[in-house]
Short mmCIF file of C-alpha atoms and ligand atoms in Angstrom, two decimals:
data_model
loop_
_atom_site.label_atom_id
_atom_site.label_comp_id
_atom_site.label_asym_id
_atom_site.label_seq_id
_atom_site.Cartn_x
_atom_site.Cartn_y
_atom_site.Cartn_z
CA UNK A 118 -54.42 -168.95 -11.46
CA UNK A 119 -55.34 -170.63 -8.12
CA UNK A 120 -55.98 -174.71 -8.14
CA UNK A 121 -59.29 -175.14 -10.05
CA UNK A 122 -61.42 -178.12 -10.40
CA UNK A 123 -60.64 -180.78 -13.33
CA UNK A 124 -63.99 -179.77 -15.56
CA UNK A 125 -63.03 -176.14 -15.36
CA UNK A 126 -60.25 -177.25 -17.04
CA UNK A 127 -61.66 -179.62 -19.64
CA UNK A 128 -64.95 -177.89 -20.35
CA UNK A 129 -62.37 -175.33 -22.01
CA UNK A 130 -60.66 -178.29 -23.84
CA UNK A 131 -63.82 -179.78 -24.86
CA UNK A 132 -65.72 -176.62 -26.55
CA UNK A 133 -62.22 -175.83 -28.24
CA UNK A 134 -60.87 -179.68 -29.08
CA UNK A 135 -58.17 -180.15 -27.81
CA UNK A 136 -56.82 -182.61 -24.77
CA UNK A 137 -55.13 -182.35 -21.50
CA UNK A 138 -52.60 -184.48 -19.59
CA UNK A 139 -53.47 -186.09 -16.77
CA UNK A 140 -49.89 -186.80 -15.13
CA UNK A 141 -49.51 -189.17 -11.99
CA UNK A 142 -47.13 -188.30 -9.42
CA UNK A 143 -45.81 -190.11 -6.05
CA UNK A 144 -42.72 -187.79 -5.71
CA UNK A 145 -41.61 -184.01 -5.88
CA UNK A 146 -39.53 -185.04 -8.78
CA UNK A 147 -42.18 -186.16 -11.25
CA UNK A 148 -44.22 -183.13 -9.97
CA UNK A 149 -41.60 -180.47 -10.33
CA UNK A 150 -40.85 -181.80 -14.14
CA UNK A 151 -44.86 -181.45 -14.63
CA UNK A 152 -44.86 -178.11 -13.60
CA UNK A 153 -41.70 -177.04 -15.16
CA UNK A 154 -42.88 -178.69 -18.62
CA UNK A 155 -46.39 -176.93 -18.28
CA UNK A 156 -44.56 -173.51 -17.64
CA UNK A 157 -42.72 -173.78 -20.89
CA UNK A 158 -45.41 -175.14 -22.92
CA UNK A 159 -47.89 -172.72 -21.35
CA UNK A 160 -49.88 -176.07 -20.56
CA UNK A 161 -52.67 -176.44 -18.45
CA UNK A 162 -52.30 -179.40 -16.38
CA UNK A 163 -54.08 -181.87 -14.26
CA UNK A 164 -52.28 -183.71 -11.02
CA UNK A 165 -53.54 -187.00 -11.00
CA UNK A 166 -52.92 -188.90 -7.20
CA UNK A 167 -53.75 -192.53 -6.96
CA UNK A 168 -54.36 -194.19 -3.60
CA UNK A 169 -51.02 -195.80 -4.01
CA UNK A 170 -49.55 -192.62 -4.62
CA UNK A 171 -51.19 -191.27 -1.76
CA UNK A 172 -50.28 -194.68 0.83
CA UNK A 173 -46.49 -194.19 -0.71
CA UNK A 174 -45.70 -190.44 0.15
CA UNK A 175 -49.08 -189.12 2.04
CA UNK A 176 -52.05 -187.55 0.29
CA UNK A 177 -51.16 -184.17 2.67
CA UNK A 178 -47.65 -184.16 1.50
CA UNK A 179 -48.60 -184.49 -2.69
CA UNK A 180 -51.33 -181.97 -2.40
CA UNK A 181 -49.05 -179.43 -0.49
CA UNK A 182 -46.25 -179.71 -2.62
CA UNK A 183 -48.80 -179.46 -5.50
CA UNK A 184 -49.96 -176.01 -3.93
CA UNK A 185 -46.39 -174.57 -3.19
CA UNK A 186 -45.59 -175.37 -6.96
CA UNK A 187 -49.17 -173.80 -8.07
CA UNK A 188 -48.16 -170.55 -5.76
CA UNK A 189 -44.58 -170.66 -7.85
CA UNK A 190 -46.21 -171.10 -10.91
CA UNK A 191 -49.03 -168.72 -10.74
CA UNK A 192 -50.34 -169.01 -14.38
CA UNK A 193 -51.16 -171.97 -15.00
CA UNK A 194 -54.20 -173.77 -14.65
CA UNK A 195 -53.89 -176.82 -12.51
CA UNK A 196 -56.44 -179.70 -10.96
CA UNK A 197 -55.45 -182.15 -7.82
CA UNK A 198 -57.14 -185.05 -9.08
CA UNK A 199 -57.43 -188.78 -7.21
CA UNK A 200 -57.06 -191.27 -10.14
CA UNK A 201 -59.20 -194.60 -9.74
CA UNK A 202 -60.40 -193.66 -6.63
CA UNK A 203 -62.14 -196.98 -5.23
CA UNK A 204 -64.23 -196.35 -2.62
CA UNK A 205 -66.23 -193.18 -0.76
CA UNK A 206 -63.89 -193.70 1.73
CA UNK A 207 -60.97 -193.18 -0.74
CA UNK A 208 -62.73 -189.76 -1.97
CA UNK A 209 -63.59 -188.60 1.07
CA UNK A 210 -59.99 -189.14 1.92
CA UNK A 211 -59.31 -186.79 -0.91
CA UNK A 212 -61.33 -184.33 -0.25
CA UNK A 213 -60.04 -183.70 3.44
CA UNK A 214 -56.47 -183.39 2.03
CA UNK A 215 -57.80 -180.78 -0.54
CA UNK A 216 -57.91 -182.57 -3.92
CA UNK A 217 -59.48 -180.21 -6.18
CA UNK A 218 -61.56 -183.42 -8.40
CA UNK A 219 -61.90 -186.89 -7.63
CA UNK A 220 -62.22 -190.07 -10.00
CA UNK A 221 -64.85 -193.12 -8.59
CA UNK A 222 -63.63 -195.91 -10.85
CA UNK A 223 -66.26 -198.42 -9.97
CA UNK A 224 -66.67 -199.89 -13.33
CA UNK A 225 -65.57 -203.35 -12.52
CA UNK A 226 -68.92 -203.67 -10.71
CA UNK A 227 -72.47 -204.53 -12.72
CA UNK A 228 -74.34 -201.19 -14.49
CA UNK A 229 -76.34 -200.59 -11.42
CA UNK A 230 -73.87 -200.76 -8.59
CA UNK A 231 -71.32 -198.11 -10.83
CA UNK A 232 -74.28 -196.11 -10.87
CA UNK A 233 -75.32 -195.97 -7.22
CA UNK A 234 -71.41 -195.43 -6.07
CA UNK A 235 -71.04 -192.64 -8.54
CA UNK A 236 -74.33 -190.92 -7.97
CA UNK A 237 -73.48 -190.73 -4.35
CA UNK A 238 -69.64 -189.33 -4.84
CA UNK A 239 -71.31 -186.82 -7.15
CA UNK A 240 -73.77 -185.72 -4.35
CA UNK A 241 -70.67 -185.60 -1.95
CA UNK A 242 -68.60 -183.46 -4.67
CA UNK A 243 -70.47 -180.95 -6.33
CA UNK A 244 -72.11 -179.21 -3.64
CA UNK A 245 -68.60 -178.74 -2.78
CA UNK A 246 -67.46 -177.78 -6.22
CA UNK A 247 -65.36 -181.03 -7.00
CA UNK A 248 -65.54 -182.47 -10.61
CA UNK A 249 -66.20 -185.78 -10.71
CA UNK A 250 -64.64 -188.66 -13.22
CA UNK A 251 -66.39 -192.16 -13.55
CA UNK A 252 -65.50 -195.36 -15.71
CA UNK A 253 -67.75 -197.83 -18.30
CA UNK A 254 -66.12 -200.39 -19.83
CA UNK A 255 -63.44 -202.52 -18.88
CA UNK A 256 -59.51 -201.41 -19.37
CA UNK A 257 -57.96 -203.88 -21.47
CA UNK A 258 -57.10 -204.40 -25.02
CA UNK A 259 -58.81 -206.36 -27.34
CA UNK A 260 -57.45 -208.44 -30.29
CA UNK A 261 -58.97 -208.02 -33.82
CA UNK A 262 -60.58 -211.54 -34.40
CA UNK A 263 -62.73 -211.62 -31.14
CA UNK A 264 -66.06 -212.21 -31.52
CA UNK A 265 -68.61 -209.00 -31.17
CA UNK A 266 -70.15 -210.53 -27.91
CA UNK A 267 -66.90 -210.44 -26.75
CA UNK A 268 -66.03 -206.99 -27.73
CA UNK A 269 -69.52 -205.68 -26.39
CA UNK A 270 -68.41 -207.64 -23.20
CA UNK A 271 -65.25 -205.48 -22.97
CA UNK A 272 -65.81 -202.14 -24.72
CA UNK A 273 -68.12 -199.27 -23.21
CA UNK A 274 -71.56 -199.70 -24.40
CA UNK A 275 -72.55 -196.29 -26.30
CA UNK A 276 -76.05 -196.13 -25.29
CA UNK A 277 -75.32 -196.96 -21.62
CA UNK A 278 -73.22 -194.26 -21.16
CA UNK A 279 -75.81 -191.65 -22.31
CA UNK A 280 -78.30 -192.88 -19.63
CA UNK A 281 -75.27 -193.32 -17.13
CA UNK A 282 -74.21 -189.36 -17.91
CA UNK A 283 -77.86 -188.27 -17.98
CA UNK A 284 -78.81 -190.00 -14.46
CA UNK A 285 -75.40 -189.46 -12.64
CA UNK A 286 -74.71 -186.04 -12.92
CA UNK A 287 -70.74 -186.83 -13.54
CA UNK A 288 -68.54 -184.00 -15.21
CA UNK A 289 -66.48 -186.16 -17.45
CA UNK A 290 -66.45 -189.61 -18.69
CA UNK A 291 -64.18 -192.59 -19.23
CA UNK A 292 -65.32 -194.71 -21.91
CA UNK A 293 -63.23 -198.09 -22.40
CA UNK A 294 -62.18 -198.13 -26.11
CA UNK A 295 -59.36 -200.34 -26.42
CA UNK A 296 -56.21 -199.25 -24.32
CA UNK A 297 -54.94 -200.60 -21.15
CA UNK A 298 -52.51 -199.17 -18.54
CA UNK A 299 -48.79 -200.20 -18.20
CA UNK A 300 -46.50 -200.79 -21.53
CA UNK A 301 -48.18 -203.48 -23.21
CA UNK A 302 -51.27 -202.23 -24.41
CA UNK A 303 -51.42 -203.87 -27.70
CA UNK A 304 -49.90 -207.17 -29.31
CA UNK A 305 -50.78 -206.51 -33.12
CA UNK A 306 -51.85 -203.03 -34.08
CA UNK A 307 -52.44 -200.32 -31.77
CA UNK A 308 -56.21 -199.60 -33.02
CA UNK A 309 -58.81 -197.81 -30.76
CA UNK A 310 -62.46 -198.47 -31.50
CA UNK A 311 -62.73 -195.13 -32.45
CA UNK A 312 -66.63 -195.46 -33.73
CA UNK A 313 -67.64 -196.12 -30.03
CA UNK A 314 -66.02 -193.03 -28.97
CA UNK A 315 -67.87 -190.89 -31.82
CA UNK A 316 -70.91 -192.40 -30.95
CA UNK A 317 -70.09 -191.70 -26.53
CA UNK A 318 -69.29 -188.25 -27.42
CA UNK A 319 -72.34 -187.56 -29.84
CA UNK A 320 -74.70 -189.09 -27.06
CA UNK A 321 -72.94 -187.36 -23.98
CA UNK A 322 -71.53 -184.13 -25.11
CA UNK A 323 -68.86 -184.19 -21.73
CA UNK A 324 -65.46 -184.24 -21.79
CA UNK A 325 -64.27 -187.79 -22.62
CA UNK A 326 -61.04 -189.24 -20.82
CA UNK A 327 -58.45 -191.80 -21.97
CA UNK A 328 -56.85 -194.22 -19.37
CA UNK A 329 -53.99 -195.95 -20.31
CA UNK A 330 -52.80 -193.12 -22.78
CA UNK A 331 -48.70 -193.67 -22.63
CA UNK A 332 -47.27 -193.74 -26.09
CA UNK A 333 -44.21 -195.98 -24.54
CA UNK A 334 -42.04 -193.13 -26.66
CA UNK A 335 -39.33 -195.48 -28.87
CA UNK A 336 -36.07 -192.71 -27.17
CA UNK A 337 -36.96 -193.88 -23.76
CA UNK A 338 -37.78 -197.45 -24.23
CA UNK A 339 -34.33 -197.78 -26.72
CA UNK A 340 -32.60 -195.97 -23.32
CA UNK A 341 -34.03 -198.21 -20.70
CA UNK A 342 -32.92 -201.19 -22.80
CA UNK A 343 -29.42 -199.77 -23.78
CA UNK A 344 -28.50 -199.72 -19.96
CA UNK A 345 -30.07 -203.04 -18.42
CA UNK A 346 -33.66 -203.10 -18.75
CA UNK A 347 -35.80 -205.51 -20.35
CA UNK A 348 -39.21 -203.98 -22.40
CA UNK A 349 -39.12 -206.79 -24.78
CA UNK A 350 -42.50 -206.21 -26.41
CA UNK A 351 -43.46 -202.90 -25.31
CA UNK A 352 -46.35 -200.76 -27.08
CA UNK A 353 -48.05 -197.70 -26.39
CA UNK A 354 -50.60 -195.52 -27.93
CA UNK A 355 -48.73 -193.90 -30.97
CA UNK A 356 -48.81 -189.81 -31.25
CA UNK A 357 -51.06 -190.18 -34.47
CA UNK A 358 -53.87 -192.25 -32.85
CA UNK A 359 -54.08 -189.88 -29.85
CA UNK A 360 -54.20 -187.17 -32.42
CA UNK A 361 -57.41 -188.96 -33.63
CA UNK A 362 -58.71 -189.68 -30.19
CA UNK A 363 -58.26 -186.00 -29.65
CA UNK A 364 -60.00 -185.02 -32.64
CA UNK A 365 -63.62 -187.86 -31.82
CA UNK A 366 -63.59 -186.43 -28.21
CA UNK A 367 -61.12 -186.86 -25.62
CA UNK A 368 -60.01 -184.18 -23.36
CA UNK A 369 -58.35 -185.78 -20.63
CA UNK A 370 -55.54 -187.81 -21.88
CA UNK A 371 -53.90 -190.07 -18.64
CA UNK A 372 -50.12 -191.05 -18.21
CA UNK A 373 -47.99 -192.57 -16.06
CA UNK A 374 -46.05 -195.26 -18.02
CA UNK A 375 -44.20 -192.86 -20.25
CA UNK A 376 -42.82 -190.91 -17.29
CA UNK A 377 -41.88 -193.68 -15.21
CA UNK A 378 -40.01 -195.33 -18.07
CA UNK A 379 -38.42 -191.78 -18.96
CA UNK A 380 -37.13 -190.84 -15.19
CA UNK A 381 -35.99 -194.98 -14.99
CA UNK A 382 -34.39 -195.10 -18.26
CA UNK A 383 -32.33 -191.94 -17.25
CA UNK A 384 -31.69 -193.15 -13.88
CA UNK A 385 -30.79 -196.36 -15.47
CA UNK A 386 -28.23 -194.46 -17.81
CA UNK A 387 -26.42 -192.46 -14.78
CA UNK A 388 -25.95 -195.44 -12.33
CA UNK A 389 -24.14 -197.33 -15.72
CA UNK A 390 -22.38 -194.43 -16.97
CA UNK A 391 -20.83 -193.04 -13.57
CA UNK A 392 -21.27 -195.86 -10.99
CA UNK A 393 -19.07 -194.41 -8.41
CA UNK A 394 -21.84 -190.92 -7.88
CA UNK A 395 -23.19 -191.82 -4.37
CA UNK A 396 -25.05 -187.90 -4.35
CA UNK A 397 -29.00 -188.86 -5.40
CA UNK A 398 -29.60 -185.76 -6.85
CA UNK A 399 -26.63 -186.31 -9.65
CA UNK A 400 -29.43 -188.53 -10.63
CA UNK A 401 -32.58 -187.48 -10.13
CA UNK A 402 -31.84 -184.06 -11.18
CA UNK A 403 -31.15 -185.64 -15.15
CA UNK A 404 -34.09 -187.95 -15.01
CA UNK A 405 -36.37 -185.12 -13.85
CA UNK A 406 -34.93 -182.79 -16.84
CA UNK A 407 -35.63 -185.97 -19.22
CA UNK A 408 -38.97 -186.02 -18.06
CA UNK A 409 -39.70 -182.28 -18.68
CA UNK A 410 -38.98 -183.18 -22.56
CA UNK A 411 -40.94 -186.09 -22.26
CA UNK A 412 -44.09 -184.27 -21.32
CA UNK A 413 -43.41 -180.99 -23.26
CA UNK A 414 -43.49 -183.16 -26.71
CA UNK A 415 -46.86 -184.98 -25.28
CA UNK A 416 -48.50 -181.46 -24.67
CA UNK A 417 -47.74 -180.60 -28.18
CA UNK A 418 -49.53 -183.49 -29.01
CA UNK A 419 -52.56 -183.49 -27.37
CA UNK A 420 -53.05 -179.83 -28.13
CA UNK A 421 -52.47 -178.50 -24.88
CA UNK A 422 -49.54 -176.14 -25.38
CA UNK A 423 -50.22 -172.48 -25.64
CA UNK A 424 -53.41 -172.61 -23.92
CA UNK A 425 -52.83 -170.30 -20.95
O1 G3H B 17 -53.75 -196.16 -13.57
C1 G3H B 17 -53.06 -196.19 -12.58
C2 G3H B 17 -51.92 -195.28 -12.45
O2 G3H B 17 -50.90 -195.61 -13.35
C3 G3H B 17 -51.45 -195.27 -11.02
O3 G3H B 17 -50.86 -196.47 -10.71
O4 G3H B 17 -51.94 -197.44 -8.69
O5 G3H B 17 -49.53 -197.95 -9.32
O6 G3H B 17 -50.19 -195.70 -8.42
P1 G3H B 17 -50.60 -196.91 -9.18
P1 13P B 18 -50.64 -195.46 -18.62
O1 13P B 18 -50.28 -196.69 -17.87
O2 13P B 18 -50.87 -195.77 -20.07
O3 13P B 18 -49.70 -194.36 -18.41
O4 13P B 18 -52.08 -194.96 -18.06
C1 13P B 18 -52.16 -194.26 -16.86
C2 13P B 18 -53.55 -194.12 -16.39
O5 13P B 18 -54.51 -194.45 -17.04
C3 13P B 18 -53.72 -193.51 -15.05
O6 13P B 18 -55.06 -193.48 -14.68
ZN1 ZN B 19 -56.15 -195.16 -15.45
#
């Protein structure tokens, strides 16, 4: 299957429940484990590029290599997708190096101005036949014993996003429930206000995404520790509440954190274990094969596996 767009993917995923990973990359080795982890799960996956992946190794050189692997790996589904894109100029930087969907992430600004900035990338995309991603909501966690006006402050606003989906034309949605990115998303219990994202789905019907979806999963955190590293106080998402998020609507789950703190915590166990190696790939090569497990357990989770 060629490179598609991201809601070709996820309108499958949506009218059959079930969620897809959104995997960042910056290097061949994080892609090649994606691909390799989606060809063994029989996974459809989604390529997501930020504009700090694309300043670090060259939006050209990530979408090419994401190409050649699609051409190696012919069956399986696969969207180039810029992650928290910022600006038109970021998108239409994407869409010149041949991203496939594109994410305006312009939900720091008031109701309005996310509005206008989306409605225009949309009018830019689909004509085009790019899917396009926006945000409500703000990405950070929120402690139990804040106040409601607080919460309201922080959380996506239910009602909003049905007029935001109805007047903007997007193809998926990311509503803020609760998570945040990096690996420490919650200080007490890892709860997602899960009644917000029944109520976002009922009212939109799209595909629903989840930023800030690592699980922080205990084998590589215990690893990254064991040889140097400091976590102290590290939480992610746990498998059974993405189960649930899966189940109230979202199709599009996002990650980063877990494979960064895989490939480092096996890098981190090669350097200690056999400090004289001076050959990179001695190195890489295990941290990309940790990865692959990584991701192949996370596809299980989120329902992905066995889908193409
Ligand atoms: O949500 C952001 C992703 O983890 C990408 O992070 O901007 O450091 O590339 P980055
Ligand atoms: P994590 O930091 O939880 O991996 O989230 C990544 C993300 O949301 C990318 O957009
Ligand atoms: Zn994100």
């Amino acid at each position: 299957m060629p490179v598609v767009s991201a809601k070709e993917i996820l309108d499958d995923a949506n009218k059959n429940i079930y969620a897809v990973g959104a995997f960042n990359i910056n290097n061949m080795e994080f892609l090649q484990a994606i691909f390799r982890a989606a060809d063994a799960e029989k996974s459809p996956i989604i390529i997501a590029i930020s504009e700090g992946a694309m300043k670090y190794a060259g939006a050209d050189m990530l979408v090419s290599m994401t190409r050649t692997m699609s051409n190696n790996f012919p069956r399986i589904p696969v969207a180039i997708h810029l992650d928290h894109g910022s600006s038109l100029n970021a998108v239409m930087a994407a869409i010149k190096a041949g991203f496939t969907s594109v994410m305006i992430d312009a939900s720091h600004f008031q109701y309005e101005e996310n509005l206008k900035m989306t409605k225009q990338v949309v009018s830019l995309c689909h004509p085009i036949g790019i899917s396009v991603e926006a945000e409500l909501g703000r990405l950070q966690g929120v402690e139990d014993n804040i106040s409601v006006a607080e919460r309201d402050a922080v959380l996506v606003n239910p009602e909003e996003a049905r007029d935001f989906v109805a007047s903007s034309g997007i193809d998926f949605l990311a509503p803020a429930i609760g998570t945040s990115h990096g690996a420490f998303k919650f200080k007490g219990e890892p709860k997602l206000d899960f009644d917000r994202l029944k109520k976002v789905k009922k009212y939109t019907g799209i595909p629903l995404v989840l930023h800030g979806a690592s699980s922080v999963p205990e084998a590589s955190s215990k690893k990254f520790e064991e040889f140097g590293g400091n976590l102290k106080g590290a939480k992610g998402v746990p498998f059974d509440v993405l189960k649930d998020a899966v189940k109230f609507g979202i199709n599009k789950v996002n990650t980063d954190t877990d494979l960064r703190i895989s490939f480092l915590a096996r890098v981190r166990e090669s350097i200690y274990t056999d400090a004289s190696q001076i050959d990179p790939r001695k190195i890489f090569g295990p941290a990309r094969d940790y990865v692959v497990d990584v991701i192949r357990e996370r596809m299980k989770v989120l329902g992905s596996s066995g889908r193409c």
